[in-house]
Amino acid sequence: MTDKTATQPVSDLYDVFTHMLLRFWSENLHYGYWLSDDDDSSVDVATDRLTDLLIERLALQPGQRMLDVGCGIGMPALRLAGTVEADITGVTINSGQAQEANARAAAAGLSHRVRFDHADAMALPYPDDSFDAVWAFESLMHMERSQALAEMKRVLRPGGRLVIADTCQHEPTKPEYQGALDDAQANFAIVDLPSIDGYRDLITGTGLELDELLDVSEHTKRTLGLMADGAREHRSALEEQFGDEARQLIEVLVHPVSLQPEFGYLVATAHKAS
């Protein structure tokens, strides 16, 4: 059963933040991946590139079943569906996102094998051993990671693959930024950020077998600065449309704490033992 006390802040966040990102970022509601400091790729290209990095590591095969944990409006799952004839299910705690994702699947002619459910990823409504592969694309930052990983392991079939894209923290936050970080975590419903080593312990502690832990911070670091630029550009219109909710989120996005090198990004690949 869904714990509404725990999940409501996340759902409320995306009632507003989904539409904000569509206005100033991309239909991909996640970080971008740039090849180098000289790479002038657009946000759409960079976000697709990060999706492709996950698709490559997932290695989904025709006829297999895949679960997208925290699917948003479904764009990464639909891009995945365009690469392989597989059955894909997405799950999101926000009902509006689920409706939008299903509408996009229908528009793409993919509803026969791609669907999106409104459900709690911390208590997945699927039987044990249901999926050949699972990914969590920037969704675990909103969850108690150990419990979420245990749920993903439960629904994975023996030998099944797991790919995670998540934010991390390389070093402790400077004291002068701690208050701003606390505000960011509260406004964006973010739990504590683990270190790289902490992530390794999280995965193996759940009983999953870690295959790769890739630090891509240098390739994703441009994201928050560009989001801040977009938020500033559209600030007046967003605050007029969404009021105080937008104002609080924009204040976090434009604060320099988001640009600190202590914050990073990782991609983890693991599997469930056969």
mmCIF file of N, CA, C and O in Angstrom, residues 137-234:
data_model
loop_
_atom_site.group_PDB
_atom_site.id
_atom_site.type_symbol
_atom_site.label_atom_id
_atom_site.label_comp_id
_atom_site.label_asym_id
_atom_site.label_seq_id
_atom_site.Cartn_x
_atom_site.Cartn_y
_atom_site.Cartn_z
ATOM 1 N N PHE A 137 15.980 6.056 -13.420
ATOM 2 C CA PHE A 137 16.632 7.184 -14.088
ATOM 3 C C PHE A 137 16.360 8.454 -13.280
ATOM 4 O O PHE A 137 15.338 9.104 -13.444
ATOM 5 N N GLU A 138 17.272 8.763 -12.364
ATOM 6 C CA GLU A 138 17.178 9.951 -11.513
ATOM 7 C C GLU A 138 15.939 9.945 -10.613
ATOM 8 O O GLU A 138 15.449 11.009 -10.225
ATOM 9 N N SER A 139 15.451 8.782 -10.283
ATOM 10 C CA SER A 139 14.275 8.704 -9.409
ATOM 11 C C SER A 139 14.641 8.344 -7.967
ATOM 12 O O SER A 139 13.905 8.703 -7.036
ATOM 13 N N LEU A 140 15.756 7.669 -7.762
ATOM 14 C CA LEU A 140 16.095 7.219 -6.414
ATOM 15 C C LEU A 140 16.463 8.371 -5.484
ATOM 16 O O LEU A 140 16.464 8.203 -4.261
ATOM 17 N N MET A 141 16.731 9.528 -6.043
ATOM 18 C CA MET A 141 17.024 10.685 -5.188
ATOM 19 C C MET A 141 15.820 11.076 -4.325
ATOM 20 O O MET A 141 15.972 11.775 -3.327
ATOM 21 N N HIS A 142 14.631 10.597 -4.691
ATOM 22 C CA HIS A 142 13.416 10.891 -3.934
ATOM 23 C C HIS A 142 13.011 9.764 -2.989
ATOM 24 O O HIS A 142 11.950 9.856 -2.363
ATOM 25 N N MET A 143 13.798 8.701 -2.898
ATOM 26 C CA MET A 143 13.378 7.513 -2.157
ATOM 27 C C MET A 143 14.422 7.086 -1.129
ATOM 28 O O MET A 143 15.600 7.433 -1.244
ATOM 29 N N GLU A 144 13.963 6.304 -0.170
ATOM 30 C CA GLU A 144 14.907 5.615 0.716
ATOM 31 C C GLU A 144 15.538 4.515 -0.133
ATOM 32 O O GLU A 144 14.899 3.536 -0.482
ATOM 33 N N ARG A 145 16.801 4.696 -0.491
ATOM 34 C CA ARG A 145 17.390 3.900 -1.554
ATOM 35 C C ARG A 145 17.445 2.406 -1.239
ATOM 36 O O ARG A 145 17.239 1.578 -2.122
ATOM 37 N N SER A 146 17.735 2.042 -0.009
ATOM 38 C CA SER A 146 17.832 0.624 0.329
ATOM 39 C C SER A 146 16.497 -0.081 0.096
ATOM 40 O O SER A 146 16.453 -1.187 -0.465
ATOM 41 N N GLN A 147 15.415 0.551 0.510
ATOM 42 C CA GLN A 147 14.095 -0.052 0.312
ATOM 43 C C GLN A 147 13.741 -0.115 -1.170
ATOM 44 O O GLN A 147 13.207 -1.123 -1.656
ATOM 45 N N ALA A 148 14.038 0.955 -1.894
ATOM 46 C CA ALA A 148 13.739 0.964 -3.325
ATOM 47 C C ALA A 148 14.541 -0.103 -4.064
ATOM 48 O O ALA A 148 14.011 -0.805 -4.943
ATOM 49 N N LEU A 149 15.823 -0.242 -3.724
ATOM 50 C CA LEU A 149 16.652 -1.262 -4.355
ATOM 51 C C LEU A 149 16.143 -2.670 -4.035
ATOM 52 O O LEU A 149 16.145 -3.556 -4.902
ATOM 53 N N ALA A 150 15.697 -2.861 -2.801
ATOM 54 C CA ALA A 150 15.151 -4.166 -2.438
ATOM 55 C C ALA A 150 13.908 -4.493 -3.254
ATOM 56 O O ALA A 150 13.712 -5.651 -3.675
ATOM 57 N N GLU A 151 13.066 -3.498 -3.498
ATOM 58 C CA GLU A 151 11.876 -3.710 -4.321
ATOM 59 C C GLU A 151 12.252 -4.025 -5.773
ATOM 60 O O GLU A 151 11.663 -4.908 -6.412
ATOM 61 N N MET A 152 13.237 -3.321 -6.301
ATOM 62 C CA MET A 152 13.662 -3.596 -7.671
ATOM 63 C C MET A 152 14.275 -4.985 -7.783
ATOM 64 O O MET A 152 14.036 -5.703 -8.762
ATOM 65 N N LYS A 153 15.048 -5.361 -6.781
ATOM 66 C CA LYS A 153 15.600 -6.716 -6.780
ATOM 67 C C LYS A 153 14.485 -7.751 -6.738
ATOM 68 O O LYS A 153 14.539 -8.778 -7.442
ATOM 69 N N ARG A 154 13.454 -7.490 -5.937
ATOM 70 C CA ARG A 154 12.351 -8.444 -5.801
ATOM 71 C C ARG A 154 11.667 -8.720 -7.142
ATOM 72 O O ARG A 154 11.355 -9.870 -7.479
ATOM 73 N N VAL A 155 11.420 -7.674 -7.920
ATOM 74 C CA VAL A 155 10.674 -7.862 -9.168
ATOM 75 C C VAL A 155 11.569 -8.297 -10.331
ATOM 76 O O VAL A 155 11.059 -8.662 -11.395
ATOM 77 N N LEU A 156 12.886 -8.258 -10.131
ATOM 78 C CA LEU A 156 13.803 -8.746 -11.161
ATOM 79 C C LEU A 156 13.838 -10.273 -11.175
ATOM 80 O O LEU A 156 13.853 -10.922 -10.126
ATOM 81 N N ARG A 157 13.898 -10.838 -12.353
ATOM 82 C CA ARG A 157 14.101 -12.273 -12.477
ATOM 83 C C ARG A 157 15.570 -12.603 -12.194
ATOM 84 O O ARG A 157 16.445 -11.762 -12.376
ATOM 85 N N PRO A 158 15.873 -13.818 -11.743
ATOM 86 C CA PRO A 158 17.276 -14.207 -11.564
ATOM 87 C C PRO A 158 18.075 -13.965 -12.844
ATOM 88 O O PRO A 158 17.641 -14.325 -13.947
ATOM 89 N N GLY A 159 19.211 -13.313 -12.696
ATOM 90 C CA GLY A 159 20.017 -12.934 -13.844
ATOM 91 C C GLY A 159 19.635 -11.605 -14.456
ATOM 92 O O GLY A 159 20.304 -11.114 -15.370
ATOM 93 N N GLY A 160 18.554 -11.005 -13.958
ATOM 94 C CA GLY A 160 18.076 -9.746 -14.514
ATOM 95 C C GLY A 160 19.009 -8.586 -14.237
ATOM 96 O O GLY A 160 19.745 -8.561 -13.252
ATOM 97 N N ARG A 161 18.960 -7.582 -15.118
ATOM 98 C CA ARG A 161 19.878 -6.447 -15.068
ATOM 99 C C ARG A 161 19.200 -5.215 -14.470
ATOM 100 O O ARG A 161 18.011 -4.965 -14.687
ATOM 101 N N LEU A 162 20.015 -4.428 -13.767
ATOM 102 C CA LEU A 162 19.560 -3.176 -13.173
ATOM 103 C C LEU A 162 20.530 -2.068 -13.568
ATOM 104 O O LEU A 162 21.743 -2.235 -13.448
ATOM 105 N N VAL A 163 19.984 -0.951 -14.041
ATOM 106 C CA VAL A 163 20.794 0.229 -14.358
ATOM 107 C C VAL A 163 20.214 1.422 -13.610
ATOM 108 O O VAL A 163 18.999 1.646 -13.622
ATOM 109 N N ILE A 164 21.100 2.168 -12.948
ATOM 110 C CA ILE A 164 20.690 3.311 -12.146
ATOM 111 C C ILE A 164 21.482 4.541 -12.586
ATOM 112 O O ILE A 164 22.705 4.472 -12.755
ATOM 113 N N ALA A 165 20.785 5.642 -12.786
ATOM 114 C CA ALA A 165 21.419 6.951 -12.956
ATOM 115 C C ALA A 165 20.996 7.803 -11.772
ATOM 116 O O ALA A 165 19.800 7.938 -11.498
ATOM 117 N N ASP A 166 21.966 8.383 -11.069
ATOM 118 C CA ASP A 166 21.623 9.078 -9.831
ATOM 119 C C ASP A 166 22.672 10.145 -9.530
ATOM 120 O O ASP A 166 23.826 10.063 -9.971
ATOM 121 N N THR A 167 22.266 11.128 -8.754
ATOM 122 C CA THR A 167 23.199 12.129 -8.259
ATOM 123 C C THR A 167 23.970 11.567 -7.076
ATOM 124 O O THR A 167 23.524 10.637 -6.400
ATOM 125 N N CYS A 168 25.141 12.135 -6.828
ATOM 126 C CA CYS A 168 25.981 11.691 -5.717
ATOM 127 C C CYS A 168 26.751 12.887 -5.172
ATOM 128 O O CYS A 168 26.647 14.004 -5.686
ATOM 129 N N GLN A 169 27.541 12.654 -4.143
ATOM 130 C CA GLN A 169 28.306 13.716 -3.513
ATOM 131 C C GLN A 169 29.739 13.239 -3.310
ATOM 132 O O GLN A 169 29.981 12.218 -2.673
ATOM 133 N N HIS A 170 30.681 13.976 -3.885
ATOM 134 C CA HIS A 170 32.083 13.584 -3.801
ATOM 135 C C HIS A 170 32.727 13.961 -2.473
ATOM 136 O O HIS A 170 33.605 13.257 -1.979
ATOM 137 N N GLU A 171 32.329 15.104 -1.934
ATOM 138 C CA GLU A 171 32.908 15.596 -0.685
ATOM 139 C C GLU A 171 31.801 16.233 0.148
ATOM 140 O O GLU A 171 30.744 16.601 -0.387
ATOM 141 N N PRO A 172 32.023 16.369 1.450
ATOM 142 C CA PRO A 172 31.013 17.035 2.288
ATOM 143 C C PRO A 172 30.750 18.469 1.820
ATOM 144 O O PRO A 172 31.640 19.140 1.283
ATOM 145 N N THR A 173 29.539 18.913 2.038
ATOM 146 C CA THR A 173 29.150 20.277 1.668
ATOM 147 C C THR A 173 29.877 21.291 2.539
ATOM 148 O O THR A 173 30.039 21.097 3.748
ATOM 149 N N LYS A 174 30.335 22.375 1.927
ATOM 150 C CA LYS A 174 30.965 23.450 2.690
ATOM 151 C C LYS A 174 29.950 24.028 3.685
ATOM 152 O O LYS A 174 28.768 24.172 3.361
ATOM 153 N N PRO A 175 30.405 24.364 4.885
ATOM 154 C CA PRO A 175 29.464 24.859 5.911
ATOM 155 C C PRO A 175 28.607 26.034 5.442
ATOM 156 O O PRO A 175 27.428 26.127 5.779
ATOM 157 N N GLU A 176 29.183 26.914 4.630
ATOM 158 C CA GLU A 176 28.434 28.099 4.199
ATOM 159 C C GLU A 176 27.296 27.758 3.225
ATOM 160 O O GLU A 176 26.410 28.581 2.978
ATOM 161 N N TYR A 177 27.328 26.552 2.682
ATOM 162 C CA TYR A 177 26.283 26.141 1.741
ATOM 163 C C TYR A 177 25.294 25.153 2.349
ATOM 164 O O TYR A 177 24.339 24.741 1.680
ATOM 165 N N GLN A 178 25.501 24.752 3.586
ATOM 166 C CA GLN A 178 24.660 23.699 4.152
ATOM 167 C C GLN A 178 23.191 24.115 4.228
ATOM 168 O O GLN A 178 22.293 23.313 3.940
ATOM 169 N N GLY A 179 22.934 25.355 4.598
ATOM 170 C CA GLY A 179 21.554 25.822 4.672
ATOM 171 C C GLY A 179 20.870 25.792 3.320
ATOM 172 O O GLY A 179 19.702 25.383 3.207
ATOM 173 N N ALA A 180 21.595 26.212 2.276
ATOM 174 C CA ALA A 180 21.023 26.192 0.925
ATOM 175 C C ALA A 180 20.777 24.763 0.457
ATOM 176 O O ALA A 180 19.770 24.477 -0.214
ATOM 177 N N LEU A 181 21.686 23.852 0.815
ATOM 178 C CA LEU A 181 21.483 22.459 0.444
ATOM 179 C C LEU A 181 20.267 21.878 1.151
ATOM 180 O O LEU A 181 19.479 21.137 0.555
ATOM 181 N N ASP A 182 20.098 22.221 2.415
ATOM 182 C CA ASP A 182 18.921 21.747 3.146
ATOM 183 C C ASP A 182 17.638 22.249 2.491
ATOM 184 O O ASP A 182 16.657 21.500 2.366
ATOM 185 N N ASP A 183 17.637 23.512 2.051
ATOM 186 C CA ASP A 183 16.468 24.065 1.360
ATOM 187 C C ASP A 183 16.220 23.331 0.048
ATOM 188 O O ASP A 183 15.070 23.039 -0.309
ATOM 189 N N ALA A 184 17.289 23.031 -0.670
ATOM 190 C CA ALA A 184 17.147 22.326 -1.942
ATOM 191 C C ALA A 184 16.552 20.946 -1.734
ATOM 192 O O ALA A 184 15.642 20.520 -2.462
ATOM 193 N N GLN A 185 17.043 20.239 -0.732
ATOM 194 C CA GLN A 185 16.528 18.895 -0.473
ATOM 195 C C GLN A 185 15.065 18.937 -0.044
ATOM 196 O O GLN A 185 14.269 18.081 -0.447
ATOM 197 N N ALA A 186 14.688 19.951 0.732
ATOM 198 C CA ALA A 186 13.301 20.057 1.172
ATOM 199 C C ALA A 186 12.374 20.415 0.013
ATOM 200 O O ALA A 186 11.329 19.785 -0.181
ATOM 201 N N ASN A 187 12.757 21.398 -0.792
ATOM 202 C CA ASN A 187 11.887 21.851 -1.877
ATOM 203 C C ASN A 187 11.772 20.852 -3.007
ATOM 204 O O ASN A 187 10.737 20.785 -3.676
ATOM 205 N N PHE A 188 12.835 20.067 -3.224
ATOM 206 C CA PHE A 188 12.820 19.091 -4.312
ATOM 207 C C PHE A 188 12.611 17.666 -3.807
ATOM 208 O O PHE A 188 12.791 16.715 -4.559
ATOM 209 N N ALA A 189 12.225 17.518 -2.552
ATOM 210 C CA ALA A 189 11.927 16.202 -1.968
ATOM 211 C C ALA A 189 13.064 15.218 -2.212
ATOM 212 O O ALA A 189 12.852 14.076 -2.612
ATOM 213 N N ILE A 190 14.292 15.673 -1.962
ATOM 214 C CA ILE A 190 15.487 14.861 -2.204
ATOM 215 C C ILE A 190 16.009 14.321 -0.880
ATOM 216 O O ILE A 190 16.149 15.064 0.096
ATOM 217 N N VAL A 191 16.326 13.042 -0.860
ATOM 218 C CA VAL A 191 16.950 12.449 0.317
ATOM 219 C C VAL A 191 18.447 12.731 0.258
ATOM 220 O O VAL A 191 18.953 13.329 -0.689
ATOM 221 N N ASP A 192 19.187 12.307 1.265
ATOM 222 C CA ASP A 192 20.623 12.561 1.301
ATOM 223 C C ASP A 192 21.329 11.975 0.086
ATOM 224 O O ASP A 192 20.936 10.925 -0.441
ATOM 225 N N LEU A 193 22.386 12.640 -0.352
ATOM 226 C CA LEU A 193 23.143 12.186 -1.508
ATOM 227 C C LEU A 193 24.283 11.275 -1.051
ATOM 228 O O LEU A 193 25.120 11.691 -0.251
ATOM 229 N N PRO A 194 24.364 10.056 -1.561
ATOM 230 C CA PRO A 194 25.451 9.163 -1.156
ATOM 231 C C PRO A 194 26.741 9.476 -1.899
ATOM 232 O O PRO A 194 26.734 10.127 -2.943
ATOM 233 N N SER A 195 27.833 8.997 -1.359
ATOM 234 C CA SER A 195 29.112 9.058 -2.067
ATOM 235 C C SER A 195 29.203 7.903 -3.060
ATOM 236 O O SER A 195 28.356 7.011 -3.071
ATOM 237 N N ILE A 196 30.248 7.924 -3.873
ATOM 238 C CA ILE A 196 30.464 6.813 -4.803
ATOM 239 C C ILE A 196 30.639 5.510 -4.028
ATOM 240 O O ILE A 196 30.011 4.491 -4.332
ATOM 241 N N ASP A 197 31.494 5.528 -3.022
ATOM 242 C CA ASP A 197 31.694 4.313 -2.218
ATOM 243 C C ASP A 197 30.420 3.920 -1.494
ATOM 244 O O ASP A 197 30.107 2.730 -1.354
ATOM 245 N N GLY A 198 29.670 4.912 -1.031
ATOM 246 C CA GLY A 198 28.404 4.621 -0.380
ATOM 247 C C GLY A 198 27.428 3.941 -1.317
ATOM 248 O O GLY A 198 26.654 3.070 -0.896
ATOM 249 N N TYR A 199 27.482 4.311 -2.583
ATOM 250 C CA TYR A 199 26.587 3.679 -3.557
ATOM 251 C C TYR A 199 26.956 2.222 -3.777
ATOM 252 O O TYR A 199 26.090 1.354 -3.912
ATOM 253 N N ARG A 200 28.253 1.959 -3.813
ATOM 254 C CA ARG A 200 28.700 0.571 -3.954
ATOM 255 C C ARG A 200 28.159 -0.271 -2.795
ATOM 256 O O ARG A 200 27.653 -1.378 -2.995
ATOM 257 N N ASP A 201 28.224 0.286 -1.597
ATOM 258 C CA ASP A 201 27.728 -0.435 -0.423
ATOM 259 C C ASP A 201 26.215 -0.620 -0.479
ATOM 260 O O ASP A 201 25.695 -1.658 -0.059
ATOM 261 N N LEU A 202 25.488 0.386 -0.979
ATOM 262 C CA LEU A 202 24.037 0.291 -1.097
ATOM 263 C C LEU A 202 23.631 -0.890 -1.992
ATOM 264 O O LEU A 202 22.750 -1.671 -1.652
ATOM 265 N N ILE A 203 24.290 -0.989 -3.123
ATOM 266 C CA ILE A 203 23.913 -2.022 -4.090
ATOM 267 C C ILE A 203 24.283 -3.404 -3.585
ATOM 268 O O ILE A 203 23.453 -4.327 -3.586
ATOM 269 N N THR A 204 25.506 -3.570 -3.135
ATOM 270 C CA THR A 204 25.915 -4.895 -2.670
ATOM 271 C C THR A 204 25.201 -5.263 -1.374
ATOM 272 O O THR A 204 24.916 -6.439 -1.125
ATOM 273 N N GLY A 205 24.872 -4.258 -0.552
ATOM 274 C CA GLY A 205 24.153 -4.527 0.684
ATOM 275 C C GLY A 205 22.751 -5.034 0.461
ATOM 276 O O GLY A 205 22.162 -5.666 1.342
ATOM 277 N N THR A 206 22.196 -4.763 -0.720
ATOM 278 C CA THR A 206 20.864 -5.258 -1.067
ATOM 279 C C THR A 206 20.921 -6.692 -1.593
ATOM 280 O O THR A 206 19.885 -7.319 -1.785
ATOM 281 N N GLY A 207 22.137 -7.179 -1.827
ATOM 282 C CA GLY A 207 22.279 -8.525 -2.365
ATOM 283 C C GLY A 207 22.385 -8.572 -3.873
ATOM 284 O O GLY A 207 22.413 -9.657 -4.466
ATOM 285 N N LEU A 208 22.456 -7.414 -4.503
ATOM 286 C CA LEU A 208 22.694 -7.349 -5.941
ATOM 287 C C LEU A 208 24.196 -7.424 -6.217
ATOM 288 O O LEU A 208 25.010 -7.063 -5.363
ATOM 289 N N GLU A 209 24.546 -7.877 -7.397
ATOM 290 C CA GLU A 209 25.953 -7.981 -7.782
ATOM 291 C C GLU A 209 26.306 -6.814 -8.695
ATOM 292 O O GLU A 209 25.729 -6.655 -9.768
ATOM 293 N N LEU A 210 27.229 -5.989 -8.236
ATOM 294 C CA LEU A 210 27.610 -4.785 -8.965
ATOM 295 C C LEU A 210 28.521 -5.135 -10.143
ATOM 296 O O LEU A 210 29.527 -5.816 -9.986
ATOM 297 N N ASP A 211 28.155 -4.637 -11.315
ATOM 298 C CA ASP A 211 28.957 -4.868 -12.515
ATOM 299 C C ASP A 211 29.815 -3.662 -12.883
ATOM 300 O O ASP A 211 30.946 -3.811 -13.341
ATOM 301 N N GLU A 212 29.277 -2.455 -12.688
ATOM 302 C CA GLU A 212 30.019 -1.243 -13.061
ATOM 303 C C GLU A 212 29.481 -0.066 -12.258
ATOM 304 O O GLU A 212 28.268 0.058 -12.051
ATOM 305 N N LEU A 213 30.391 0.794 -11.828
ATOM 306 C CA LEU A 213 30.011 2.041 -11.166
ATOM 307 C C LEU A 213 30.781 3.149 -11.865
ATOM 308 O O LEU A 213 31.998 3.287 -11.688
ATOM 309 N N LEU A 214 30.081 3.904 -12.678
ATOM 310 C CA LEU A 214 30.703 4.863 -13.580
ATOM 311 C C LEU A 214 30.423 6.287 -13.108
ATOM 312 O O LEU A 214 29.265 6.689 -12.973
ATOM 313 N N ASP A 215 31.465 7.044 -12.848
ATOM 314 C CA ASP A 215 31.334 8.448 -12.463
ATOM 315 C C ASP A 215 31.352 9.297 -13.732
ATOM 316 O O ASP A 215 32.370 9.387 -14.419
ATOM 317 N N VAL A 216 30.216 9.899 -14.064
ATOM 318 C CA VAL A 216 30.122 10.716 -15.277
ATOM 319 C C VAL A 216 29.936 12.193 -14.937
ATOM 320 O O VAL A 216 29.427 12.969 -15.746
ATOM 321 N N SER A 217 30.391 12.585 -13.766
ATOM 322 C CA SER A 217 30.179 13.949 -13.288
ATOM 323 C C SER A 217 30.731 15.000 -14.255
ATOM 324 O O SER A 217 30.118 16.057 -14.457
ATOM 325 N N GLU A 218 31.888 14.724 -14.847
ATOM 326 C CA GLU A 218 32.488 15.695 -15.756
ATOM 327 C C GLU A 218 31.630 15.907 -17.000
ATOM 328 O O GLU A 218 31.693 16.973 -17.629
ATOM 329 N N HIS A 219 30.848 14.914 -17.363
ATOM 330 C CA HIS A 219 30.016 15.014 -18.564
ATOM 331 C C HIS A 219 28.636 15.599 -18.285
ATOM 332 O O HIS A 219 27.952 16.052 -19.215
ATOM 333 N N THR A 220 28.200 15.575 -17.037
ATOM 334 C CA THR A 220 26.856 16.042 -16.703
ATOM 335 C C THR A 220 26.863 17.380 -15.955
ATOM 336 O O THR A 220 25.808 17.948 -15.709
ATOM 337 N N LYS A 221 28.046 17.884 -15.617
ATOM 338 C CA LYS A 221 28.154 19.055 -14.727
ATOM 339 C C LYS A 221 27.531 20.316 -15.319
ATOM 340 O O LYS A 221 27.169 21.235 -14.572
ATOM 341 N N ARG A 222 27.368 20.382 -16.632
ATOM 342 C CA ARG A 222 26.795 21.568 -17.255
ATOM 343 C C ARG A 222 25.296 21.700 -16.993
ATOM 344 O O ARG A 222 24.708 22.778 -17.131
ATOM 345 N N THR A 223 24.681 20.611 -16.587
ATOM 346 C CA THR A 223 23.225 20.557 -16.491
ATOM 347 C C THR A 223 22.643 21.641 -15.590
ATOM 348 O O THR A 223 21.754 22.402 -15.998
ATOM 349 N N LEU A 224 23.083 21.703 -14.347
ATOM 350 C CA LEU A 224 22.437 22.593 -13.389
ATOM 351 C C LEU A 224 22.648 24.066 -13.733
ATOM 352 O O LEU A 224 21.757 24.892 -13.478
ATOM 353 N N GLY A 225 23.780 24.391 -14.319
ATOM 354 C CA GLY A 225 23.992 25.768 -14.756
ATOM 355 C C GLY A 225 23.036 26.165 -15.858
ATOM 356 O O GLY A 225 22.475 27.270 -15.863
ATOM 357 N N LEU A 226 22.823 25.271 -16.813
ATOM 358 C CA LEU A 226 21.886 25.553 -17.907
ATOM 359 C C LEU A 226 20.448 25.590 -17.404
ATOM 360 O O LEU A 226 19.634 26.393 -17.883
ATOM 361 N N MET A 227 20.122 24.719 -16.446
ATOM 362 C CA MET A 227 18.782 24.786 -15.856
ATOM 363 C C MET A 227 18.572 26.123 -15.157
ATOM 364 O O MET A 227 17.484 26.725 -15.257
ATOM 365 N N ALA A 228 19.599 26.596 -14.460
ATOM 366 C CA ALA A 228 19.491 27.894 -13.787
ATOM 367 C C ALA A 228 19.266 29.015 -14.799
ATOM 368 O O ALA A 228 18.434 29.912 -14.585
ATOM 369 N N ASP A 229 19.982 28.960 -15.922
ATOM 370 C CA ASP A 229 19.795 29.976 -16.967
ATOM 371 C C ASP A 229 18.360 29.951 -17.492
ATOM 372 O O ASP A 229 17.737 30.999 -17.683
ATOM 373 N N GLY A 230 17.835 28.760 -17.732
ATOM 374 C CA GLY A 230 16.474 28.646 -18.231
ATOM 375 C C GLY A 230 15.454 29.127 -17.219
ATOM 376 O O GLY A 230 14.461 29.780 -17.575
ATOM 377 N N ALA A 231 15.686 28.802 -15.960
ATOM 378 C CA ALA A 231 14.762 29.240 -14.909
ATOM 379 C C ALA A 231 14.743 30.761 -14.809
ATOM 380 O O ALA A 231 13.677 31.371 -14.631
ATOM 381 N N ARG A 232 15.913 31.385 -14.912
ATOM 382 C CA ARG A 232 15.963 32.849 -14.868
ATOM 383 C C ARG A 232 15.210 33.462 -16.055
ATOM 384 O O ARG A 232 14.456 34.428 -15.899
ATOM 385 N N GLU A 233 15.425 32.887 -17.226
ATOM 386 C CA GLU A 233 14.811 33.436 -18.439
ATOM 387 C C GLU A 233 13.288 33.391 -18.374
ATOM 388 O O GLU A 233 12.599 34.308 -18.834
ATOM 389 N N HIS A 234 12.748 32.334 -17.813
ATOM 390 C CA HIS A 234 11.301 32.136 -17.794
ATOM 391 C C HIS A 234 10.678 32.430 -16.429
ATOM 392 O O HIS A 234 9.508 32.104 -16.207
#
